[in-house]
Short mmCIF file of C-alpha atoms and ligand atoms in Angstrom, two decimals:
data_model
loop_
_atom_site.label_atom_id
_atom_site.label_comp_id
_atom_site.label_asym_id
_atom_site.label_seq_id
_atom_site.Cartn_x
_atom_site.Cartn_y
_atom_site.Cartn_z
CA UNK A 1 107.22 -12.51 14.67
CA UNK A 2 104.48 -15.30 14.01
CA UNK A 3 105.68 -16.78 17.06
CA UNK A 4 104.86 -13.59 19.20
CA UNK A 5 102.14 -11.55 19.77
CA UNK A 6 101.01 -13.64 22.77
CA UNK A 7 99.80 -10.87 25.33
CA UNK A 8 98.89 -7.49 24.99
CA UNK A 9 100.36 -6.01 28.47
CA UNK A 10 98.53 -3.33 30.48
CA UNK A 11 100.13 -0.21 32.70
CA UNK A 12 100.03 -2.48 35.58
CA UNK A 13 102.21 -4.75 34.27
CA UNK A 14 99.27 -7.36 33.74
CA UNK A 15 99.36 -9.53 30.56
CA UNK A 16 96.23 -10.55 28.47
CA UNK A 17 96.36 -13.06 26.17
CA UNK A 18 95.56 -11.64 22.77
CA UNK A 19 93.22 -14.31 21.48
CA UNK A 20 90.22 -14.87 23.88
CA UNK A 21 86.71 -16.64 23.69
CA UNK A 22 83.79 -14.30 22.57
CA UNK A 23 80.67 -15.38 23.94
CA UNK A 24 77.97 -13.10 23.71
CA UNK A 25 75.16 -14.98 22.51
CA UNK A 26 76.79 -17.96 23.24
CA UNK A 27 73.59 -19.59 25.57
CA UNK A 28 73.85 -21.60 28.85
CA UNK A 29 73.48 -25.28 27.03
CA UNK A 30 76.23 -24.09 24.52
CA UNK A 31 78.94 -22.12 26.13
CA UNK A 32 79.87 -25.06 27.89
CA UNK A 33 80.89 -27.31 25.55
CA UNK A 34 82.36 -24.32 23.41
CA UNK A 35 85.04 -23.37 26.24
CA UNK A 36 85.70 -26.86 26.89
CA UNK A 37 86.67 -26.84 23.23
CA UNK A 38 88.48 -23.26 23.37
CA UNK A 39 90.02 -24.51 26.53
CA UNK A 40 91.66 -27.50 24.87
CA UNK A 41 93.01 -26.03 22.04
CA UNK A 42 94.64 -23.37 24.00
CA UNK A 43 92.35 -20.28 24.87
CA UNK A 44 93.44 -18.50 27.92
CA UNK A 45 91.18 -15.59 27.81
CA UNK A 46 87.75 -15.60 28.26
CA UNK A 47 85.25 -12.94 27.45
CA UNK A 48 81.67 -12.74 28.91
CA UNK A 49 79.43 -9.81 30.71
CA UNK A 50 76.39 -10.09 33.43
CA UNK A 51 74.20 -9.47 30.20
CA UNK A 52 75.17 -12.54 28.41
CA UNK A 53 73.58 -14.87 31.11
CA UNK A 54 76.29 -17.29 30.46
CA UNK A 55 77.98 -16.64 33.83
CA UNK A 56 76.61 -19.54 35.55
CA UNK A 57 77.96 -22.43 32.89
CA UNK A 58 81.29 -20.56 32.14
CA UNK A 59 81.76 -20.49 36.30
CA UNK A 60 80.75 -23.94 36.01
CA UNK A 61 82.93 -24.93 33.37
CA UNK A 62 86.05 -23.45 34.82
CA UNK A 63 85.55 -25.25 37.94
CA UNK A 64 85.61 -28.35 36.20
CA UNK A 65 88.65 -27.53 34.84
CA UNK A 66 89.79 -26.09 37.86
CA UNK A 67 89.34 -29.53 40.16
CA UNK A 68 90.43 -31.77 37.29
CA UNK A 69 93.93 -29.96 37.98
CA UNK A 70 94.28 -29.77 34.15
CA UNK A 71 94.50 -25.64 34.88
CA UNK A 72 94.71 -23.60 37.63
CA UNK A 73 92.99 -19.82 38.08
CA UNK A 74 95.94 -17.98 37.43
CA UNK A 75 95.84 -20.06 33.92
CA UNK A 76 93.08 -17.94 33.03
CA UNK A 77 92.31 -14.43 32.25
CA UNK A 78 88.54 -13.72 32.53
CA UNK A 79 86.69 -10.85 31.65
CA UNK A 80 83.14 -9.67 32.65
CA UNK A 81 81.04 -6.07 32.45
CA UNK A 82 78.92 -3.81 34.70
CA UNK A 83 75.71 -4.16 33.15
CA UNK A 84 73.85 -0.65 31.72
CA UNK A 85 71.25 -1.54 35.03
CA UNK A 86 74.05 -1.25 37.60
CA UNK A 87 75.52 2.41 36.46
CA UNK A 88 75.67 4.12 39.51
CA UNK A 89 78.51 3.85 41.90
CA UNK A 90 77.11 1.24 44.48
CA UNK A 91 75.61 -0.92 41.14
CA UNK A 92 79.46 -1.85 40.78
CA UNK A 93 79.37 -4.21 43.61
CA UNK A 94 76.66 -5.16 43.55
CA UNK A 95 76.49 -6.66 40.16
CA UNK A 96 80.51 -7.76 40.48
CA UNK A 97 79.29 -10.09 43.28
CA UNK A 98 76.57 -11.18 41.26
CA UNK A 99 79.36 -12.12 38.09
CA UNK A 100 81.69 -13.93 40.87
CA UNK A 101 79.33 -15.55 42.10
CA UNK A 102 77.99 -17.24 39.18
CA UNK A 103 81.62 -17.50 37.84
CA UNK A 104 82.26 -19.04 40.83
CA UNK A 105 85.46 -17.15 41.41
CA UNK A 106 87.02 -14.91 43.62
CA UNK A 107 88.20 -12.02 41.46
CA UNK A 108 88.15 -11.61 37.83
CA UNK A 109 90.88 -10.53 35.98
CA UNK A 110 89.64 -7.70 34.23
CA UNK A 111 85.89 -5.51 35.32
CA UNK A 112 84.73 -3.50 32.49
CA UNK A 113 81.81 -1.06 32.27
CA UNK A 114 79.87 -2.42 29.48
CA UNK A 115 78.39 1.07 28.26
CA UNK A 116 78.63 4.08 28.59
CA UNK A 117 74.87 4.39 28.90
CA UNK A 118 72.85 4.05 32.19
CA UNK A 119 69.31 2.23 32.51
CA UNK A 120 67.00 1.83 35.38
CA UNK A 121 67.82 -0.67 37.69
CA UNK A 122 65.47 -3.12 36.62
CA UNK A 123 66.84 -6.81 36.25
CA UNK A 124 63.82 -8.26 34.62
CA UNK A 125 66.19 -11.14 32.62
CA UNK A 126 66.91 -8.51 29.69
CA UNK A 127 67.07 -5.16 28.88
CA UNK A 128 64.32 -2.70 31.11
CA UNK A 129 61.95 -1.51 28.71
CA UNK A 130 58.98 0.87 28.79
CA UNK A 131 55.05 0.11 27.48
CA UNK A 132 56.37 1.53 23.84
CA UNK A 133 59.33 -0.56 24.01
CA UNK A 134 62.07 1.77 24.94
CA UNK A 135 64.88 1.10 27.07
CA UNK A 136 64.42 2.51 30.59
CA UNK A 137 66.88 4.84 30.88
CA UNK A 138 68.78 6.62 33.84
CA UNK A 139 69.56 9.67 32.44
CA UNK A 140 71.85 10.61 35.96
CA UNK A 141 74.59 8.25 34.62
CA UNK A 142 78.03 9.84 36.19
CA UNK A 143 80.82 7.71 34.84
CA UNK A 144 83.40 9.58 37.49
CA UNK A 145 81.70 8.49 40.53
CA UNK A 146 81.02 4.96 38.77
CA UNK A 147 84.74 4.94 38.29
CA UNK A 148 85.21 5.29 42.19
CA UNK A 149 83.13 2.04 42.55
CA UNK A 150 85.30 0.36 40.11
CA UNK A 151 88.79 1.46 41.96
CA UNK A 152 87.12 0.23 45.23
CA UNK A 153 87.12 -3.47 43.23
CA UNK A 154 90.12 -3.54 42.73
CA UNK A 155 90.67 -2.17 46.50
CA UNK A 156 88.30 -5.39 47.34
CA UNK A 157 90.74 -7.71 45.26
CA UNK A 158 87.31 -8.42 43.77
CA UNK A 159 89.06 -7.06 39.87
CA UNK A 160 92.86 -7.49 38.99
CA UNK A 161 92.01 -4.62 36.47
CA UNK A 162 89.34 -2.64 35.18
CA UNK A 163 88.38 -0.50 32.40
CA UNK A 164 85.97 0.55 29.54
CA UNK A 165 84.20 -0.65 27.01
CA UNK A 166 82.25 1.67 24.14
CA UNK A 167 83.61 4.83 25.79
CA UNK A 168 84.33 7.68 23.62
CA UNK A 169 87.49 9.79 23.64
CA UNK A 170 85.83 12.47 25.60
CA UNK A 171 84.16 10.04 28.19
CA UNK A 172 87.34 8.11 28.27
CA UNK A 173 89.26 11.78 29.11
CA UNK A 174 86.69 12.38 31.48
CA UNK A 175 87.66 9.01 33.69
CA UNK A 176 91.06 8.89 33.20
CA UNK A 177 91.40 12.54 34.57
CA UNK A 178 89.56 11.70 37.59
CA UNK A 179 90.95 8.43 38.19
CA UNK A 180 93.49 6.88 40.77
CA UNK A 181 93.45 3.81 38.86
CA UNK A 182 93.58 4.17 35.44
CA UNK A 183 91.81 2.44 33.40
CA UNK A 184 93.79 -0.58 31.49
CA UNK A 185 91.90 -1.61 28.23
CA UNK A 186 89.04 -0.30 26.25
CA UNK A 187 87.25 -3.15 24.21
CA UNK A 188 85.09 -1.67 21.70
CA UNK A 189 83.54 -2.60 17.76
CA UNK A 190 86.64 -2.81 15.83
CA UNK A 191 86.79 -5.08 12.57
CA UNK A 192 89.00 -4.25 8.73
CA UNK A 193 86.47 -1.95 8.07
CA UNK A 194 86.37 0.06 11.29
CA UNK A 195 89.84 -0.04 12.14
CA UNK A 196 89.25 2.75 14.90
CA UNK A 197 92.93 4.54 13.88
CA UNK A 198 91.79 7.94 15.48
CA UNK A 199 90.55 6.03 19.22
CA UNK A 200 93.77 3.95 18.97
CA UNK A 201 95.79 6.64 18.87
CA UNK A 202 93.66 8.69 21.53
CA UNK A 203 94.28 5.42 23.78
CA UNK A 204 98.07 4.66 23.28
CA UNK A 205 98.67 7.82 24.36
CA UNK A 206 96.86 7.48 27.71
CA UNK A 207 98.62 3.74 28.09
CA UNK A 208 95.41 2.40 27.69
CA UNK A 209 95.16 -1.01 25.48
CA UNK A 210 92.95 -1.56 23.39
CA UNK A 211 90.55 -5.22 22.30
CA UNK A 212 88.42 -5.67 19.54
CA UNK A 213 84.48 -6.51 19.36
CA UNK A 214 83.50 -7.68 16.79
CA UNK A 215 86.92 -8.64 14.63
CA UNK A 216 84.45 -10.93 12.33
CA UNK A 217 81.57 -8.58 11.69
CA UNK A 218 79.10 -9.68 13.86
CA UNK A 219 77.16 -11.38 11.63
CA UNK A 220 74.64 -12.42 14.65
CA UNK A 221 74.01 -8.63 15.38
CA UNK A 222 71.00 -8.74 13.18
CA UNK A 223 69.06 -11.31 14.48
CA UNK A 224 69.59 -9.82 18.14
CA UNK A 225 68.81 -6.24 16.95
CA UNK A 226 65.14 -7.78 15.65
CA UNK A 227 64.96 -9.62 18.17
CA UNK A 228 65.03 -6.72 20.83
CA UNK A 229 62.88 -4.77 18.42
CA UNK A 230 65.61 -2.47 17.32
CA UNK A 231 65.87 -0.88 13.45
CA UNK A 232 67.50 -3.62 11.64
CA UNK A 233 66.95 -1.62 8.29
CA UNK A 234 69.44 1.41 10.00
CA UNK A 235 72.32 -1.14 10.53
CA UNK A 236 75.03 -1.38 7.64
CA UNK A 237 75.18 -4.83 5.77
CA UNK A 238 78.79 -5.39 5.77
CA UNK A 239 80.74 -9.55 5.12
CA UNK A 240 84.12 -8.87 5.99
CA UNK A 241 84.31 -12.76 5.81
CA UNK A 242 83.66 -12.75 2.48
CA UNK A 243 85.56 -9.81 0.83
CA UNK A 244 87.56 -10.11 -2.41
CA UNK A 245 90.68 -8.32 -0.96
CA UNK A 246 90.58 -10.44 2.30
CA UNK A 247 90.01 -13.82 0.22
CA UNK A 248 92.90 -13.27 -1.83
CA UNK A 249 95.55 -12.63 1.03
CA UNK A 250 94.13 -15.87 2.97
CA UNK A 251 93.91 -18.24 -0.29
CA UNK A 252 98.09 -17.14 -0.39
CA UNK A 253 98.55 -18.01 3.02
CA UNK A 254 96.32 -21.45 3.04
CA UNK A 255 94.27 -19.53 5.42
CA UNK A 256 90.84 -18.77 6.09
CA UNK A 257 89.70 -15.02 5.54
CA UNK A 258 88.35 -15.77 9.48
CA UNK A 259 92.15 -16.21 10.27
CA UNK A 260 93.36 -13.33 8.04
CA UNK A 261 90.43 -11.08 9.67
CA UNK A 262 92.00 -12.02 13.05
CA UNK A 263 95.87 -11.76 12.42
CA UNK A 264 95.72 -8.76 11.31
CA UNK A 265 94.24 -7.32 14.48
CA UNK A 266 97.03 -8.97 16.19
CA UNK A 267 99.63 -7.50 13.98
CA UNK A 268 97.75 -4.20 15.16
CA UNK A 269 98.42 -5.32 18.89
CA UNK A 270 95.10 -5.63 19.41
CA UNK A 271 93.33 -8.44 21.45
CA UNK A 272 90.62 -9.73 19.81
CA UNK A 273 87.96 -12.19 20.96
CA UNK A 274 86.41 -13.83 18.56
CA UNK A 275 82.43 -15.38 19.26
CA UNK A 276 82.40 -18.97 17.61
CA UNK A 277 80.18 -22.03 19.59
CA UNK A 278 81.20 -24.11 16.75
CA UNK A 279 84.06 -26.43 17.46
CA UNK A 280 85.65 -26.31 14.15
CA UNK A 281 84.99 -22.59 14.07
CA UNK A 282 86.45 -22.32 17.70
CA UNK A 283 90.03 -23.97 16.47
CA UNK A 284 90.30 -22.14 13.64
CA UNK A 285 90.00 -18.93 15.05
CA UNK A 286 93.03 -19.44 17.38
CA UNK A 287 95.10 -21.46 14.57
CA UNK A 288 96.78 -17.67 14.18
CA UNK A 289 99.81 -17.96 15.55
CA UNK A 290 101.54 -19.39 12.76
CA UNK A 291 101.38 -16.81 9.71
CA UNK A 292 102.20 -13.57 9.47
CA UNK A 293 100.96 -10.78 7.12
CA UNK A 294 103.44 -9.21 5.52
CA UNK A 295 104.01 -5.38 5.65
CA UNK A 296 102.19 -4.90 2.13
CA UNK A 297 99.54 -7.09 3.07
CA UNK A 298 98.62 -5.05 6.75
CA UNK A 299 98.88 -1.64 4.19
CA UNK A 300 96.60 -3.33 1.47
CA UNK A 301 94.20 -4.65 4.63
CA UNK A 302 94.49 -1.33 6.35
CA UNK A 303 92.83 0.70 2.99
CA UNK A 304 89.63 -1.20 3.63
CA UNK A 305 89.22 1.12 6.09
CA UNK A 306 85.69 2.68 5.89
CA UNK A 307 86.01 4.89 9.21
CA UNK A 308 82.93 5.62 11.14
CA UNK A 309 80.64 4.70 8.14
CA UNK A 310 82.12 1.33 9.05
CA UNK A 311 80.45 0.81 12.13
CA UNK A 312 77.95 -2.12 12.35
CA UNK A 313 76.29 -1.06 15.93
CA UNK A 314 74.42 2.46 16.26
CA UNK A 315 72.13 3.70 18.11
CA UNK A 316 69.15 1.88 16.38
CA UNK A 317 70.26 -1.46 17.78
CA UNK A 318 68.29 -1.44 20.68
CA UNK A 319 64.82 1.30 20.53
CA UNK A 320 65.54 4.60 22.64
CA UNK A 321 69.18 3.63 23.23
CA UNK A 322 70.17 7.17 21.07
CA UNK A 323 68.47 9.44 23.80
CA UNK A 324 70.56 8.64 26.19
CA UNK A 325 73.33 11.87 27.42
CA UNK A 326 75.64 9.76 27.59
CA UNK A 327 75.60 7.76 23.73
CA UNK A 328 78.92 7.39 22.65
CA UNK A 329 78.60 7.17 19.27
CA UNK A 330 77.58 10.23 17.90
CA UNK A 331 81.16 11.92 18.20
CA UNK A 332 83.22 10.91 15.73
CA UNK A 333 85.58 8.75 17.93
N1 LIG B 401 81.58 -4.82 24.84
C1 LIG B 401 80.56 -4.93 24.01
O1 LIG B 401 79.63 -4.12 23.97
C2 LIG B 401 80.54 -6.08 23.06
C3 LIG B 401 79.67 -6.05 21.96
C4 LIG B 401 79.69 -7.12 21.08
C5 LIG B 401 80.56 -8.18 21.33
N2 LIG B 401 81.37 -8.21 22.42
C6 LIG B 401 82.29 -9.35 22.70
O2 LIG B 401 83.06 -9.60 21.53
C7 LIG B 401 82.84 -10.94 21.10
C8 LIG B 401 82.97 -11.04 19.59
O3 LIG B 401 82.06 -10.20 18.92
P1 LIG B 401 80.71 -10.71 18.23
O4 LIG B 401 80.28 -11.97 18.89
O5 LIG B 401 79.78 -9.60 18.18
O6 LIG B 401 81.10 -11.00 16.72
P2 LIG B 401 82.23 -11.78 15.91
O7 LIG B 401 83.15 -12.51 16.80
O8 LIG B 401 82.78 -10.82 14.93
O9 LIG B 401 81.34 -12.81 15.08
C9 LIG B 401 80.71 -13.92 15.68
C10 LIG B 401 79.85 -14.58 14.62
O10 LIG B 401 80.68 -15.09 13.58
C11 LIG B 401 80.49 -16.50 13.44
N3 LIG B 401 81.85 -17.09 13.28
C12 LIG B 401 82.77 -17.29 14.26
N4 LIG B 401 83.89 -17.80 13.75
C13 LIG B 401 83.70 -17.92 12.43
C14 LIG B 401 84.51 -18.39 11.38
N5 LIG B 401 85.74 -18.84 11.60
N6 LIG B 401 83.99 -18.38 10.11
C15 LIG B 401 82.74 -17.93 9.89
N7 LIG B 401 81.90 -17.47 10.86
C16 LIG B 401 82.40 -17.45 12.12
C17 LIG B 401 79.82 -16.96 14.72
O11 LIG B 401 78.97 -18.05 14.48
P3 LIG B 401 79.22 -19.50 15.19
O12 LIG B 401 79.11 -19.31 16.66
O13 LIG B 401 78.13 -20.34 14.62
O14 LIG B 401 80.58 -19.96 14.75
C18 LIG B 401 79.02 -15.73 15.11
O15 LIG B 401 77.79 -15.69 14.42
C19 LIG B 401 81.44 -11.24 21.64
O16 LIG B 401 81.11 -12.60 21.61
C20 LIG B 401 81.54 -10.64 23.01
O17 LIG B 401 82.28 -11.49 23.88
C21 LIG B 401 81.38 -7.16 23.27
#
């Protein structure tokens, strides 16, 4: 088994590679360098958004990679988000083009919709905020028309797949009712303490697979939060890298507890995309493929379970975000 768990593999038939490249916070002047790294010691999967205004030096480092002939685009599997400012059906194209384009590519592999929440359509280099320093909202947000623009991207060849990301089992019932295309992954905050069992089980049902945000802790969540003037008090303090339970199980396996954090995701067949711009950082976090946790181990790792009171992200992480109709996390899952 160590030697599997390379893909996860959607209804379509189309395979992700579970271990991509997080990169949200991950600036132009560092992502660069950090993919070159992830690229060379075997990354295949990518993960970036219009909001991470990294587009432009991933596109750019692809390319490189692309001309060099060391890969080819069908090498890759590249994932990028429908900012809150485009939510409205004709935003989908609009700010797909904009991704390609600074990707420099001519379809992405996977589209998702970043959030479930809507804001004005304001692309002022962050996130739209009033005189107080609330997000701008669009309160009109209607995920199944949205949905419509997202099908049409895939009509367009402009999206190989597309799907959700911080959905809640009602919104995701809501789309996948409506849809002609289903929707093929949902990537959302999932680490050993928020193990998301009930969402998991809400999505295998609907053939819908499932990637973890997040698999580390975020640890960088708190800086951003103050830094957008959210509640940084109102976000849990959890170290997932550092607890006793997780230490133990990687000190038996001469692993790091990053690594243990990370296979056991896997083991969950769950694609996980860890953030690192840190070359050492970078390799470890795909040296997974060559362990496994045993059955007692997953059960001992799976009790650390907190359930929502697990989640690190809530509605205080950006001011006003809560007020929103459509906030997905006040339901349970
Ligand atoms: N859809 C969404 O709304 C959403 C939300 C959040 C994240 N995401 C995606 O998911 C990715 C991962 O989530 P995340 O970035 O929030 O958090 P994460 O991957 O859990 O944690 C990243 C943080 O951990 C540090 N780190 C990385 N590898 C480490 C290691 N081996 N040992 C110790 N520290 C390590 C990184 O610092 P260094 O860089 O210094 O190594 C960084 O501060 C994001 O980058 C993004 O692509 C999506």
């Amino acid at each position: 088994m160590a030697g599997k768990l390379q893909h996860i593999t959607f209804h379509n038939g189309q395979k992700m590679p579970i271990v991509g490249l997080g990169t949200w916070q991950s600036s132009e002047g560092e992502v660069g360098k950090a993919l070159d790294v992830a690229l060379e010691a075997g990354y295949r999967h990518i993960d970036t958004a219009f909001l991470y205004r990294n587009e432009r030096e991933i596109g750019a480092t692809l390319k490189k990679w692309f001309s060099s002939g060391k890969l080819k685009r069908e090498d890759v599997f590249v994932v990028t988000k429908l900012p809150f400012m485009g939510m409205r059906q004709s935003g989908v194209e609009k700010y797909l083009k904009k991704s390609l384009s600074a990707l420099q590519l001519d379809y992405v592999d996977l589209y998702l919709i970043h959030n479930p929440v809507g804001f004005q359509d304001v692309d002022d280099g962050g996130f739209p905020k009033d005189k107080d320093g609330n997000v701008l909202l669009d309160v009109t947000t209607d995920h199944v028309a949205i949905w419509k623009g997202m099908e049409a991207q895939v009509d367009a060849g402009r999206a190989r797949s597309i799907g959700l990301s911080n959905f809640n089992a009602r919104q995701i019932k809501r789309v996948w009712e409506s849809a002609r295309i289903k929707p093929s992954n949902l990537q959302v905050e999932m680490h050993v303490y928020f193990q998301q069992r009930e969402l998991r089980a809400f999505c295998r049902a609907l053939d819908i697979t499932f990637c973890a945000f997040g698999p580390l802790g975020s640890p960088h969540i708190y800086p951003f939060v103050e830094s957008h003037g959210g509640d940084v008090s109102k976000l849990p303090r959890y170290n997932q890298l550092s607890d006793p339970l997780v230490k133990q199980i990687a000190q038996k396996h001469g692993k790091t507890t990053a690594q243990v954090l990370i296979r056991f995701l896997m083991q969950l067949e769950v694609a996980v995309i860890p953030k690192s711009s840190n070359p050492a950082r970078i390799k470890e976090n795909f040296a997974v493929f060559d362990f496994e946790l045993s059955p007692e181990e997953m059960e001992a790792l799976e009790a650390l379970d907190k359930g929502p009171k697990g989640r690190q992200a809530n509605e205080h992480v950006l001011p006003g975000l809560g007020r929103h109709p459509e906030f997905p996390w006040f339901d349970r899952y």
